[in-house]
Amino acid sequence: TQSTWGIQGEAATTVEQAYKIAKEMDAEDEENDIVIKAQVHAGGRGLGHFIESGLRGGVHIASTPEEVRDLASKMLGKTLVTKQTGAAGKKVTAVYLVERIFIRKEMYLALLLDRVTQGPMIIFSERGGVNIEDQDSSMIVKIPIDPVQGLQNDQVNKVVEAMKVGESNREVAGNLIRDLYRCFIESDATMIEINPLAKTSEGRLLISDSKLIIDDNAEFRQRELAASEDQSQKDPRDIEAAKHNLNYIALDGNIGCLVNGAGLAMATMDLIKAQGGEPANFLDIGGKATDAEVFEALRLLNQDSNVEAILVNIFAGIARCDLVALGLLKAIAELGMKKPVVLRLKGTNVLKAQELVGQSGFNIFVTEELELAAARAVKMAEILRMARDAKLNIQLVS
């Protein structure tokens, strides 16, 4: 939290709150400008634009509290479009206010979990303010940390030497690195990125911008951090899926996918594309799927206006085909689903599942062949699209 780690600046969720914070900051130092930043879960804010207000850029410098109030009114509740949000943009529900600083040098400093070394790793570059991926690898210092031994003094000194911040800042830089590692461990983080780490015109070291990502699996013991998440920045479908332990990612296609197993889900999406369709989502219900989870997964797909047909692909080992079929039939009956469903079943209790579907009276295409299932789902979606364009009302599920 801000109080724990001494983070400067303050967030505001209303125009008047932003104005009040700006007045307090102005009272402390009338000569200093205030930076106001739109808070969205996307990069490229500085070069973005707001759809409703027409304001260019999500980061601005204001000289007076009145300017802050005016800028906040053009940001809050408005949609910011950046290179990472897509054309739809993201709604701004908060702005962040902090004093302006004059930077002499920008550096990059991060701690992350490295898959190769299977432990924390410090990454440093003398060039900050730009994407680390775009930098020459010869300019990047990487120091793996043994998670059992923890951060060692010689590792701290190596990073401090690379910083070249002068003798007066050596102790400050060393303490910053140690605090960064402590924050990383205590927060169950997978990444903490400081970009840029600034050396100001007065010679101070200052964290100018940072990003913290915590491990989803550690939310149960990071309740305060988890509670601070801005749910408005997330896709409502992602939130709904998480409530039912469904691994879901929304995509831009028209074929809804319901699959058990991440690898099988990826293969299913590839086959849909090979058949000329586009997957509308990644949805993995896991190996121990229950009929209730299948029901919730189908409800999610049924509510998605982009989904024109649904492909259910189950390879049952631990899961049971009959339980999946029960959840599917329950969803069709209770939700009044009109979208065509293609059901590919293979594995445990597949014959029982086929019998249940056959006796249900619902017009569901069932097969054990995945390629055929993908082709049929794409074809059904295409037929419905042609009918809609021709203003014909047809129904492929009864």
JSON list of C-alpha atoms in Angstrom, two decimals, residues 81-273:
[
{"chain": "A", "resi": 81, "resn": "VAL", "atom": "CA", "xyz": [-7.96, 5.10, -26.30]},
{"chain": "A", "resi": 82, "resn": "THR", "atom": "CA", "xyz": [-4.28, 4.11, -26.41]},
{"chain": "A", "resi": 83, "resn": "LYS", "atom": "CA", "xyz": [-2.21, 1.76, -28.56]},
{"chain": "A", "resi": 84, "resn": "GLN", "atom": "CA", "xyz": [-2.88, -0.99, -26.01]},
{"chain": "A", "resi": 85, "resn": "THR", "atom": "CA", "xyz": [-6.62, -0.57, -25.40]},
{"chain": "A", "resi": 86, "resn": "GLY", "atom": "CA", "xyz": [-7.88, -1.12, -28.93]},
{"chain": "A", "resi": 87, "resn": "ALA", "atom": "CA", "xyz": [-10.44, 1.15, -30.57]},
{"chain": "A", "resi": 88, "resn": "ALA", "atom": "CA", "xyz": [-13.00, 0.61, -27.80]},
{"chain": "A", "resi": 89, "resn": "GLY", "atom": "CA", "xyz": [-10.68, 2.20, -25.22]},
{"chain": "A", "resi": 90, "resn": "LYS", "atom": "CA", "xyz": [-11.05, 2.01, -21.45]},
{"chain": "A", "resi": 91, "resn": "LYS", "atom": "CA", "xyz": [-13.22, 4.05, -19.13]},
{"chain": "A", "resi": 92, "resn": "VAL", "atom": "CA", "xyz": [-11.25, 6.29, -16.73]},
{"chain": "A", "resi": 93, "resn": "THR", "atom": "CA", "xyz": [-12.59, 6.01, -13.19]},
{"chain": "A", "resi": 94, "resn": "ALA", "atom": "CA", "xyz": [-9.64, 7.60, -11.38]},
{"chain": "A", "resi": 95, "resn": "VAL", "atom": "CA", "xyz": [-6.85, 10.11, -11.92]},
{"chain": "A", "resi": 96, "resn": "TYR", "atom": "CA", "xyz": [-3.53, 10.27, -10.09]},
{"chain": "A", "resi": 97, "resn": "LEU", "atom": "CA", "xyz": [-1.99, 13.55, -8.94]},
{"chain": "A", "resi": 98, "resn": "VAL", "atom": "CA", "xyz": [1.67, 14.01, -8.11]},
{"chain": "A", "resi": 99, "resn": "GLU", "atom": "CA", "xyz": [4.14, 16.89, -8.03]},
{"chain": "A", "resi": 100, "resn": "ARG", "atom": "CA", "xyz": [6.13, 17.55, -11.19]},
{"chain": "A", "resi": 101, "resn": "ILE", "atom": "CA", "xyz": [9.83, 16.76, -11.13]},
{"chain": "A", "resi": 102, "resn": "PHE", "atom": "CA", "xyz": [12.61, 17.75, -13.49]},
{"chain": "A", "resi": 103, "resn": "ILE", "atom": "CA", "xyz": [14.58, 14.71, -14.59]},
{"chain": "A", "resi": 104, "resn": "ARG", "atom": "CA", "xyz": [18.26, 14.76, -15.47]},
{"chain": "A", "resi": 105, "resn": "LYS", "atom": "CA", "xyz": [18.61, 11.00, -16.02]},
{"chain": "A", "resi": 106, "resn": "GLU", "atom": "CA", "xyz": [16.11, 8.18, -16.60]},
{"chain": "A", "resi": 107, "resn": "MET", "atom": "CA", "xyz": [16.87, 4.55, -15.69]},
{"chain": "A", "resi": 108, "resn": "TYR", "atom": "CA", "xyz": [15.01, 1.25, -15.69]},
{"chain": "A", "resi": 109, "resn": "LEU", "atom": "CA", "xyz": [14.84, -1.05, -12.67]},
{"chain": "A", "resi": 110, "resn": "ALA", "atom": "CA", "xyz": [12.68, -4.13, -12.21]},
{"chain": "A", "resi": 111, "resn": "LEU", "atom": "CA", "xyz": [12.31, -7.30, -10.18]},
{"chain": "A", "resi": 112, "resn": "LEU", "atom": "CA", "xyz": [10.49, -10.21, -11.77]},
{"chain": "A", "resi": 113, "resn": "LEU", "atom": "CA", "xyz": [10.04, -13.96, -11.57]},
{"chain": "A", "resi": 114, "resn": "ASP", "atom": "CA", "xyz": [12.30, -15.50, -14.20]},
{"chain": "A", "resi": 115, "resn": "ARG", "atom": "CA", "xyz": [11.15, -18.79, -15.72]},
{"chain": "A", "resi": 116, "resn": "VAL", "atom": "CA", "xyz": [14.63, -19.88, -16.75]},
{"chain": "A", "resi": 117, "resn": "THR", "atom": "CA", "xyz": [16.29, -19.50, -13.34]},
{"chain": "A", "resi": 118, "resn": "GLN", "atom": "CA", "xyz": [12.99, -20.20, -11.53]},
{"chain": "A", "resi": 119, "resn": "GLY", "atom": "CA", "xyz": [13.49, -17.37, -9.10]},
{"chain": "A", "resi": 120, "resn": "PRO", "atom": "CA", "xyz": [13.56, -13.59, -8.73]},
{"chain": "A", "resi": 121, "resn": "MET", "atom": "CA", "xyz": [15.74, -11.59, -11.10]},
{"chain": "A", "resi": 122, "resn": "ILE", "atom": "CA", "xyz": [16.86, -7.95, -11.03]},
{"chain": "A", "resi": 123, "resn": "ILE", "atom": "CA", "xyz": [16.87, -6.22, -14.39]},
{"chain": "A", "resi": 124, "resn": "PHE", "atom": "CA", "xyz": [18.54, -2.81, -14.76]},
{"chain": "A", "resi": 125, "resn": "SER", "atom": "CA", "xyz": [19.30, -0.48, -17.64]},
{"chain": "A", "resi": 126, "resn": "GLU", "atom": "CA", "xyz": [20.82, 2.99, -17.73]},
{"chain": "A", "resi": 127, "resn": "ARG", "atom": "CA", "xyz": [18.18, 3.88, -20.32]},
{"chain": "A", "resi": 128, "resn": "GLY", "atom": "CA", "xyz": [14.76, 4.36, -18.79]},
{"chain": "A", "resi": 129, "resn": "GLY", "atom": "CA", "xyz": [11.50, 5.83, -20.03]},
{"chain": "A", "resi": 130, "resn": "VAL", "atom": "CA", "xyz": [11.36, 3.39, -22.96]},
{"chain": "A", "resi": 131, "resn": "ASN", "atom": "CA", "xyz": [10.30, -0.24, -23.33]},
{"chain": "A", "resi": 132, "resn": "ILE", "atom": "CA", "xyz": [12.97, -2.59, -22.00]},
{"chain": "A", "resi": 133, "resn": "GLU", "atom": "CA", "xyz": [12.21, -4.94, -24.92]},
{"chain": "A", "resi": 134, "resn": "ASP", "atom": "CA", "xyz": [13.39, -2.28, -27.38]},
{"chain": "A", "resi": 135, "resn": "GLN", "atom": "CA", "xyz": [16.82, -1.88, -25.78]},
{"chain": "A", "resi": 136, "resn": "ASP", "atom": "CA", "xyz": [20.15, -3.37, -26.81]},
{"chain": "A", "resi": 137, "resn": "SER", "atom": "CA", "xyz": [20.75, -6.46, -24.67]},
{"chain": "A", "resi": 138, "resn": "SER", "atom": "CA", "xyz": [24.34, -5.33, -24.04]},
{"chain": "A", "resi": 139, "resn": "MET", "atom": "CA", "xyz": [22.98, -2.37, -22.04]},
{"chain": "A", "resi": 140, "resn": "ILE", "atom": "CA", "xyz": [20.87, -4.54, -19.72]},
{"chain": "A", "resi": 141, "resn": "VAL", "atom": "CA", "xyz": [22.14, -5.92, -16.41]},
{"chain": "A", "resi": 142, "resn": "LYS", "atom": "CA", "xyz": [20.46, -9.15, -15.24]},
{"chain": "A", "resi": 143, "resn": "ILE", "atom": "CA", "xyz": [21.10, -10.56, -11.77]},
{"chain": "A", "resi": 144, "resn": "PRO", "atom": "CA", "xyz": [19.34, -13.79, -10.72]},
{"chain": "A", "resi": 145, "resn": "ILE", "atom": "CA", "xyz": [18.58, -14.13, -7.00]},
{"chain": "A", "resi": 146, "resn": "ASP", "atom": "CA", "xyz": [18.54, -17.41, -5.10]},
{"chain": "A", "resi": 147, "resn": "PRO", "atom": "CA", "xyz": [15.07, -17.45, -3.47]},
{"chain": "A", "resi": 148, "resn": "VAL", "atom": "CA", "xyz": [16.44, -19.38, -0.47]},
{"chain": "A", "resi": 149, "resn": "GLN", "atom": "CA", "xyz": [19.46, -17.15, 0.21]},
{"chain": "A", "resi": 150, "resn": "GLY", "atom": "CA", "xyz": [17.67, -13.95, -0.77]},
{"chain": "A", "resi": 151, "resn": "LEU", "atom": "CA", "xyz": [19.21, -10.73, -2.02]},
{"chain": "A", "resi": 152, "resn": "GLN", "atom": "CA", "xyz": [22.94, -10.49, -1.24]},
{"chain": "A", "resi": 153, "resn": "ASN", "atom": "CA", "xyz": [25.02, -7.35, -0.63]},
{"chain": "A", "resi": 154, "resn": "ASP", "atom": "CA", "xyz": [27.32, -8.04, -3.57]},
{"chain": "A", "resi": 155, "resn": "GLN", "atom": "CA", "xyz": [24.28, -8.19, -5.86]},
{"chain": "A", "resi": 156, "resn": "VAL", "atom": "CA", "xyz": [23.06, -4.86, -4.52]},
{"chain": "A", "resi": 157, "resn": "ASN", "atom": "CA", "xyz": [26.50, -3.33, -5.06]},
{"chain": "A", "resi": 158, "resn": "LYS", "atom": "CA", "xyz": [26.64, -4.61, -8.62]},
{"chain": "A", "resi": 159, "resn": "VAL", "atom": "CA", "xyz": [23.37, -2.81, -9.48]},
{"chain": "A", "resi": 160, "resn": "VAL", "atom": "CA", "xyz": [24.46, 0.36, -7.68]},
{"chain": "A", "resi": 161, "resn": "GLU", "atom": "CA", "xyz": [27.70, 0.39, -9.68]},
{"chain": "A", "resi": 162, "resn": "ALA", "atom": "CA", "xyz": [25.74, 0.04, -12.91]},
{"chain": "A", "resi": 163, "resn": "MET", "atom": "CA", "xyz": [23.52, 2.98, -11.93]},
{"chain": "A", "resi": 164, "resn": "LYS", "atom": "CA", "xyz": [26.44, 5.44, -11.85]},
{"chain": "A", "resi": 165, "resn": "VAL", "atom": "CA", "xyz": [24.52, 7.75, -9.54]},
{"chain": "A", "resi": 166, "resn": "GLY", "atom": "CA", "xyz": [27.49, 9.16, -7.65]},
{"chain": "A", "resi": 167, "resn": "GLU", "atom": "CA", "xyz": [28.88, 8.58, -4.18]},
{"chain": "A", "resi": 168, "resn": "SER", "atom": "CA", "xyz": [26.22, 10.72, -2.48]},
{"chain": "A", "resi": 169, "resn": "ASN", "atom": "CA", "xyz": [23.44, 8.44, -3.76]},
{"chain": "A", "resi": 170, "resn": "ARG", "atom": "CA", "xyz": [25.06, 5.04, -3.20]},
{"chain": "A", "resi": 171, "resn": "GLU", "atom": "CA", "xyz": [23.36, 4.40, 0.14]},
{"chain": "A", "resi": 172, "resn": "VAL", "atom": "CA", "xyz": [19.99, 5.64, -1.15]},
{"chain": "A", "resi": 173, "resn": "ALA", "atom": "CA", "xyz": [20.26, 3.42, -4.25]},
{"chain": "A", "resi": 174, "resn": "GLY", "atom": "CA", "xyz": [21.24, 0.40, -2.17]},
{"chain": "A", "resi": 175, "resn": "ASN", "atom": "CA", "xyz": [18.33, 0.88, 0.22]},
{"chain": "A", "resi": 176, "resn": "LEU", "atom": "CA", "xyz": [15.97, 1.31, -2.71]},
{"chain": "A", "resi": 177, "resn": "ILE", "atom": "CA", "xyz": [17.03, -2.05, -4.18]},
{"chain": "A", "resi": 178, "resn": "ARG", "atom": "CA", "xyz": [16.67, -3.78, -0.81]},
{"chain": "A", "resi": 179, "resn": "ASP", "atom": "CA", "xyz": [13.22, -2.23, -0.24]},
{"chain": "A", "resi": 180, "resn": "LEU", "atom": "CA", "xyz": [12.21, -3.24, -3.75]},
{"chain": "A", "resi": 181, "resn": "TYR", "atom": "CA", "xyz": [13.14, -6.86, -3.04]},
{"chain": "A", "resi": 182, "resn": "ARG", "atom": "CA", "xyz": [11.35, -6.78, 0.33]},
{"chain": "A", "resi": 183, "resn": "CYS", "atom": "CA", "xyz": [8.23, -5.39, -1.34]},
{"chain": "A", "resi": 184, "resn": "PHE", "atom": "CA", "xyz": [8.50, -8.05, -4.06]},
{"chain": "A", "resi": 185, "resn": "ILE", "atom": "CA", "xyz": [8.60, -10.90, -1.52]},
{"chain": "A", "resi": 186, "resn": "GLU", "atom": "CA", "xyz": [6.07, -9.54, 0.98]},
{"chain": "A", "resi": 187, "resn": "SER", "atom": "CA", "xyz": [3.56, -8.66, -1.77]},
{"chain": "A", "resi": 188, "resn": "ASP", "atom": "CA", "xyz": [3.82, -12.06, -3.51]},
{"chain": "A", "resi": 189, "resn": "ALA", "atom": "CA", "xyz": [4.66, -10.12, -6.65]},
{"chain": "A", "resi": 190, "resn": "THR", "atom": "CA", "xyz": [5.52, -11.61, -10.01]},
{"chain": "A", "resi": 191, "resn": "MET", "atom": "CA", "xyz": [6.86, -8.26, -11.21]},
{"chain": "A", "resi": 192, "resn": "ILE", "atom": "CA", "xyz": [7.70, -4.81, -9.91]},
{"chain": "A", "resi": 193, "resn": "GLU", "atom": "CA", "xyz": [8.82, -2.41, -12.62]},
{"chain": "A", "resi": 194, "resn": "ILE", "atom": "CA", "xyz": [10.17, 1.11, -12.09]},
{"chain": "A", "resi": 195, "resn": "ASN", "atom": "CA", "xyz": [10.29, 3.00, -15.37]},
{"chain": "A", "resi": 196, "resn": "PRO", "atom": "CA", "xyz": [11.71, 5.51, -15.10]},
{"chain": "A", "resi": 197, "resn": "LEU", "atom": "CA", "xyz": [13.83, 5.55, -12.00]},
{"chain": "A", "resi": 198, "resn": "ALA", "atom": "CA", "xyz": [14.81, 9.20, -12.15]},
{"chain": "A", "resi": 199, "resn": "LYS", "atom": "CA", "xyz": [17.76, 11.25, -11.03]},
{"chain": "A", "resi": 200, "resn": "THR", "atom": "CA", "xyz": [16.36, 14.74, -10.60]},
{"chain": "A", "resi": 201, "resn": "SER", "atom": "CA", "xyz": [17.98, 18.07, -11.37]},
{"chain": "A", "resi": 202, "resn": "GLU", "atom": "CA", "xyz": [18.67, 18.37, -7.61]},
{"chain": "A", "resi": 203, "resn": "GLY", "atom": "CA", "xyz": [20.49, 15.03, -7.67]},
{"chain": "A", "resi": 204, "resn": "ARG", "atom": "CA", "xyz": [17.76, 13.03, -5.89]},
{"chain": "A", "resi": 205, "resn": "LEU", "atom": "CA", "xyz": [16.81, 9.48, -6.84]},
{"chain": "A", "resi": 206, "resn": "LEU", "atom": "CA", "xyz": [13.07, 9.20, -7.35]},
{"chain": "A", "resi": 207, "resn": "ILE", "atom": "CA", "xyz": [10.63, 6.54, -8.52]},
{"chain": "A", "resi": 208, "resn": "SER", "atom": "CA", "xyz": [8.72, 8.37, -11.24]},
{"chain": "A", "resi": 209, "resn": "ASP", "atom": "CA", "xyz": [6.46, 5.56, -12.47]},
{"chain": "A", "resi": 210, "resn": "SER", "atom": "CA", "xyz": [6.00, 1.97, -11.41]},
{"chain": "A", "resi": 211, "resn": "LYS", "atom": "CA", "xyz": [3.96, -1.16, -11.97]},
{"chain": "A", "resi": 212, "resn": "LEU", "atom": "CA", "xyz": [3.19, -3.98, -9.53]},
{"chain": "A", "resi": 213, "resn": "ILE", "atom": "CA", "xyz": [1.73, -7.36, -10.52]},
{"chain": "A", "resi": 214, "resn": "ILE", "atom": "CA", "xyz": [0.88, -9.84, -7.78]},
{"chain": "A", "resi": 215, "resn": "ASP", "atom": "CA", "xyz": [0.40, -13.58, -8.18]},
{"chain": "A", "resi": 216, "resn": "ASP", "atom": "CA", "xyz": [-3.32, -14.38, -8.59]},
{"chain": "A", "resi": 217, "resn": "ASN", "atom": "CA", "xyz": [-2.79, -17.48, -6.46]},
{"chain": "A", "resi": 218, "resn": "ALA", "atom": "CA", "xyz": [-1.68, -15.31, -3.53]},
{"chain": "A", "resi": 219, "resn": "GLU", "atom": "CA", "xyz": [-4.78, -13.10, -3.40]},
{"chain": "A", "resi": 220, "resn": "PHE", "atom": "CA", "xyz": [-6.04, -14.95, -0.32]},
{"chain": "A", "resi": 221, "resn": "ARG", "atom": "CA", "xyz": [-3.12, -13.55, 1.71]},
{"chain": "A", "resi": 222, "resn": "GLN", "atom": "CA", "xyz": [-2.87, -10.21, -0.11]},
{"chain": "A", "resi": 223, "resn": "ARG", "atom": "CA", "xyz": [-6.41, -9.13, 0.63]},
{"chain": "A", "resi": 224, "resn": "GLU", "atom": "CA", "xyz": [-5.65, -5.42, 0.94]},
{"chain": "A", "resi": 225, "resn": "LEU", "atom": "CA", "xyz": [-3.86, -5.33, -2.41]},
{"chain": "A", "resi": 226, "resn": "ALA", "atom": "CA", "xyz": [-6.53, -7.48, -4.06]},
{"chain": "A", "resi": 227, "resn": "ALA", "atom": "CA", "xyz": [-9.29, -5.24, -2.69]},
{"chain": "A", "resi": 228, "resn": "SER", "atom": "CA", "xyz": [-7.65, -2.19, -4.29]},
{"chain": "A", "resi": 229, "resn": "GLU", "atom": "CA", "xyz": [-8.06, -3.65, -7.80]},
{"chain": "A", "resi": 230, "resn": "ASP", "atom": "CA", "xyz": [-10.20, -1.45, -10.03]},
{"chain": "A", "resi": 231, "resn": "GLN", "atom": "CA", "xyz": [-12.84, -3.91, -11.23]},
{"chain": "A", "resi": 232, "resn": "SER", "atom": "CA", "xyz": [-14.16, -1.36, -13.72]},
{"chain": "A", "resi": 233, "resn": "GLN", "atom": "CA", "xyz": [-10.97, -1.86, -15.74]},
{"chain": "A", "resi": 234, "resn": "LYS", "atom": "CA", "xyz": [-11.75, -5.55, -16.25]},
{"chain": "A", "resi": 235, "resn": "ASP", "atom": "CA", "xyz": [-14.04, -7.12, -18.81]},
{"chain": "A", "resi": 236, "resn": "PRO", "atom": "CA", "xyz": [-17.34, -7.99, -17.01]},
{"chain": "A", "resi": 237, "resn": "ARG", "atom": "CA", "xyz": [-17.13, -11.43, -18.60]},
{"chain": "A", "resi": 238, "resn": "ASP", "atom": "CA", "xyz": [-13.73, -12.01, -16.96]},
{"chain": "A", "resi": 239, "resn": "ILE", "atom": "CA", "xyz": [-15.18, -11.07, -13.58]},
{"chain": "A", "resi": 240, "resn": "GLU", "atom": "CA", "xyz": [-18.16, -13.39, -14.02]},
{"chain": "A", "resi": 241, "resn": "ALA", "atom": "CA", "xyz": [-15.93, -16.26, -15.16]},
{"chain": "A", "resi": 242, "resn": "ALA", "atom": "CA", "xyz": [-13.63, -15.86, -12.15]},
{"chain": "A", "resi": 243, "resn": "LYS", "atom": "CA", "xyz": [-16.61, -16.22, -9.79]},
{"chain": "A", "resi": 244, "resn": "HIS", "atom": "CA", "xyz": [-17.15, -19.74, -11.13]},
{"chain": "A", "resi": 245, "resn": "ASN", "atom": "CA", "xyz": [-13.47, -20.77, -11.38]},
{"chain": "A", "resi": 246, "resn": "LEU", "atom": "CA", "xyz": [-13.49, -20.64, -15.18]},
{"chain": "A", "resi": 247, "resn": "ASN", "atom": "CA", "xyz": [-10.32, -19.77, -17.10]},
{"chain": "A", "resi": 248, "resn": "TYR", "atom": "CA", "xyz": [-11.71, -17.28, -19.60]},
{"chain": "A", "resi": 249, "resn": "ILE", "atom": "CA", "xyz": [-10.22, -14.78, -22.04]},
{"chain": "A", "resi": 250, "resn": "ALA", "atom": "CA", "xyz": [-12.45, -12.79, -24.40]},
{"chain": "A", "resi": 251, "resn": "LEU", "atom": "CA", "xyz": [-11.42, -12.60, -28.06]},
{"chain": "A", "resi": 252, "resn": "ASP", "atom": "CA", "xyz": [-12.86, -10.88, -31.12]},
{"chain": "A", "resi": 253, "resn": "GLY", "atom": "CA", "xyz": [-14.31, -13.85, -33.04]},
{"chain": "A", "resi": 254, "resn": "ASN", "atom": "CA", "xyz": [-17.77, -15.37, -33.45]},
{"chain": "A", "resi": 255, "resn": "ILE", "atom": "CA", "xyz": [-17.37, -19.04, -32.41]},
{"chain": "A", "resi": 256, "resn": "GLY", "atom": "CA", "xyz": [-17.76, -19.60, -28.69]},
{"chain": "A", "resi": 257, "resn": "CYS", "atom": "CA", "xyz": [-15.43, -22.29, -27.30]},
{"chain": "A", "resi": 258, "resn": "LEU", "atom": "CA", "xyz": [-16.01, -24.40, -24.20]},
{"chain": "A", "resi": 259, "resn": "VAL", "atom": "CA", "xyz": [-13.16, -26.87, -23.64]},
{"chain": "A", "resi": 260, "resn": "ASN", "atom": "CA", "xyz": [-11.61, -28.87, -20.79]},
{"chain": "A", "resi": 261, "resn": "GLY", "atom": "CA", "xyz": [-7.86, -28.36, -20.74]},
{"chain": "A", "resi": 262, "resn": "ALA", "atom": "CA", "xyz": [-5.75, -25.40, -21.84]},
{"chain": "A", "resi": 263, "resn": "GLY", "atom": "CA", "xyz": [-3.83, -27.32, -24.51]},
{"chain": "A", "resi": 264, "resn": "LEU", "atom": "CA", "xyz": [-7.00, -28.73, -26.02]},
{"chain": "A", "resi": 265, "resn": "ALA", "atom": "CA", "xyz": [-8.53, -25.24, -25.94]},
{"chain": "A", "resi": 266, "resn": "MET", "atom": "CA", "xyz": [-5.60, -23.84, -27.95]},
{"chain": "A", "resi": 267, "resn": "ALA", "atom": "CA", "xyz": [-5.87, -26.69, -30.47]},
{"chain": "A", "resi": 268, "resn": "THR", "atom": "CA", "xyz": [-9.62, -26.08, -30.77]},
{"chain": "A", "resi": 269, "resn": "MET", "atom": "CA", "xyz": [-9.09, -22.40, -31.53]},
{"chain": "A", "resi": 270, "resn": "ASP", "atom": "CA", "xyz": [-6.48, -23.26, -34.14]},
{"chain": "A", "resi": 271, "resn": "LEU", "atom": "CA", "xyz": [-8.90, -25.66, -35.85]},
{"chain": "A", "resi": 272, "resn": "ILE", "atom": "CA", "xyz": [-11.66, -23.05, -35.88]},
{"chain": "A", "resi": 273, "resn": "LYS", "atom": "CA", "xyz": [-9.31, -20.62, -37.62]}
]
